[in-house]
Amino acid sequence: MIVAAVADVLLQLSLKPGEVHRYKVVRAYRETEGTGTLTYTEDWSFTVAPGDGPKRKIRVSSRLSGFKVDDSAVPLDAQAPTTWEEERVANGQVLARDPDLYFPLLRGRQNRVLDVKFGTDPHPIGSKWEADKPADPETGFPAATWTWTLSAATDATATIVLKFAERETERPVTADGTIVIDRKDGWPVSVDVTVRNTEIPGDEERSKADLTVTWKRL
């Protein structure tokens, strides 16, 4: 048996049927050329569906729990959760994801930024790895490259620095930030990532905006 060095970090996504992972998710949009902001606070849960084999279905539920325009809170009616399915494997890779109901291309390009493919080997601290995807004519997603760097680790967590960039498109989305991973089960502990050169869903003028996404595990 090959034993990794103490400093090496092996990350694997736990996919036990029935396990649930819950998060408080904040999505804050800010106009690039202006001061307007929109902030959505959501409760997300990921539930591993029953099944066997390396590919596992994940049922995702998202419920809006807060909404602000600039610094003013907007009263909310009772919110029914939005649900969708993803397909993942133990190396963290998202193989498939249901499209967003209202803004499939825009939200899909924003959401895929956070996908992390761990690989199958341990990573030394400071190591860098990447994934590259060509343009997808079915979804409309442009070609893109993800680069991840393992910047730090403790016995409990691993901190990954993310760099993301689209290409071969008129308005390429880019992103950077950090994702802290639980070493025990491979799920995020926290996320702090800024997505640039995107736009606010529903903005008829399609003004450029930055989107800061934060997750906190509950």
PDB file of C-alpha atoms in Angstrom, residues 27-32 36-40 67 103 106-107 110 171 197-211:
ATOM      1  CA  ARG A  27     -25.066  36.123  -3.612  1.00  0.00           C
ATOM      2  CA  ALA A  28     -24.231  39.841  -3.777  1.00  0.00           C
ATOM      3  CA  TYR A  29     -24.309  41.614  -7.155  1.00  0.00           C
ATOM      4  CA  ARG A  30     -22.697  45.020  -7.655  1.00  0.00           C
ATOM      5  CA  GLU A  31     -22.858  47.022 -10.880  1.00  0.00           C
ATOM      6  CA  THR A  32     -19.389  47.522 -12.341  1.00  0.00           C
ATOM      7  CA  GLY A  36     -26.371  49.614  -7.226  1.00  0.00           C
ATOM      8  CA  THR A  37     -26.353  46.300  -5.370  1.00  0.00           C
ATOM      9  CA  LEU A  38     -28.675  43.325  -5.056  1.00  0.00           C
ATOM     10  CA  THR A  39     -28.097  40.764  -2.312  1.00  0.00           C
ATOM     11  CA  TYR A  40     -29.813  37.382  -2.113  1.00  0.00           C
ATOM     12  CA  PHE A  67     -33.323  40.034  -0.307  1.00  0.00           C
ATOM     13  CA  PHE A 103     -31.844  32.045 -16.378  1.00  0.00           C
ATOM     14  CA  LEU A 106     -26.438  33.094 -17.089  1.00  0.00           C
ATOM     15  CA  ARG A 107     -26.891  31.251 -13.787  1.00  0.00           C
ATOM     16  CA  GLN A 110     -22.077  31.667 -12.618  1.00  0.00           C
ATOM     17  CA  ARG A 171     -17.917  38.750 -22.625  1.00  0.00           C
ATOM     18  CA  ASN A 197     -17.774  40.408 -15.980  1.00  0.00           C
ATOM     19  CA  THR A 198     -21.177  38.852 -15.419  1.00  0.00           C
ATOM     20  CA  GLU A 199     -24.625  40.436 -15.078  1.00  0.00           C
ATOM     21  CA  ILE A 200     -27.636  40.548 -12.766  1.00  0.00           C
ATOM     22  CA  PRO A 201     -30.347  38.047 -13.719  1.00  0.00           C
ATOM     23  CA  GLY A 202     -33.284  39.871 -15.279  1.00  0.00           C
ATOM     24  CA  ASP A 203     -31.345  43.062 -16.081  1.00  0.00           C
ATOM     25  CA  GLU A 204     -32.749  44.110 -19.454  1.00  0.00           C
ATOM     26  CA  GLU A 205     -29.758  46.352 -20.143  1.00  0.00           C
ATOM     27  CA  ARG A 206     -27.303  43.524 -19.421  1.00  0.00           C
ATOM     28  CA  SER A 207     -25.030  45.886 -17.513  1.00  0.00           C
ATOM     29  CA  LYS A 208     -21.748  44.445 -16.319  1.00  0.00           C
ATOM     30  CA  ALA A 209     -21.699  43.380 -12.702  1.00  0.00           C
ATOM     31  CA  ASP A 210     -19.500  41.574 -10.206  1.00  0.00           C
ATOM     32  CA  LEU A 211     -21.010  38.760  -8.158  1.00  0.00           C
TER      33      LEU A 211
END
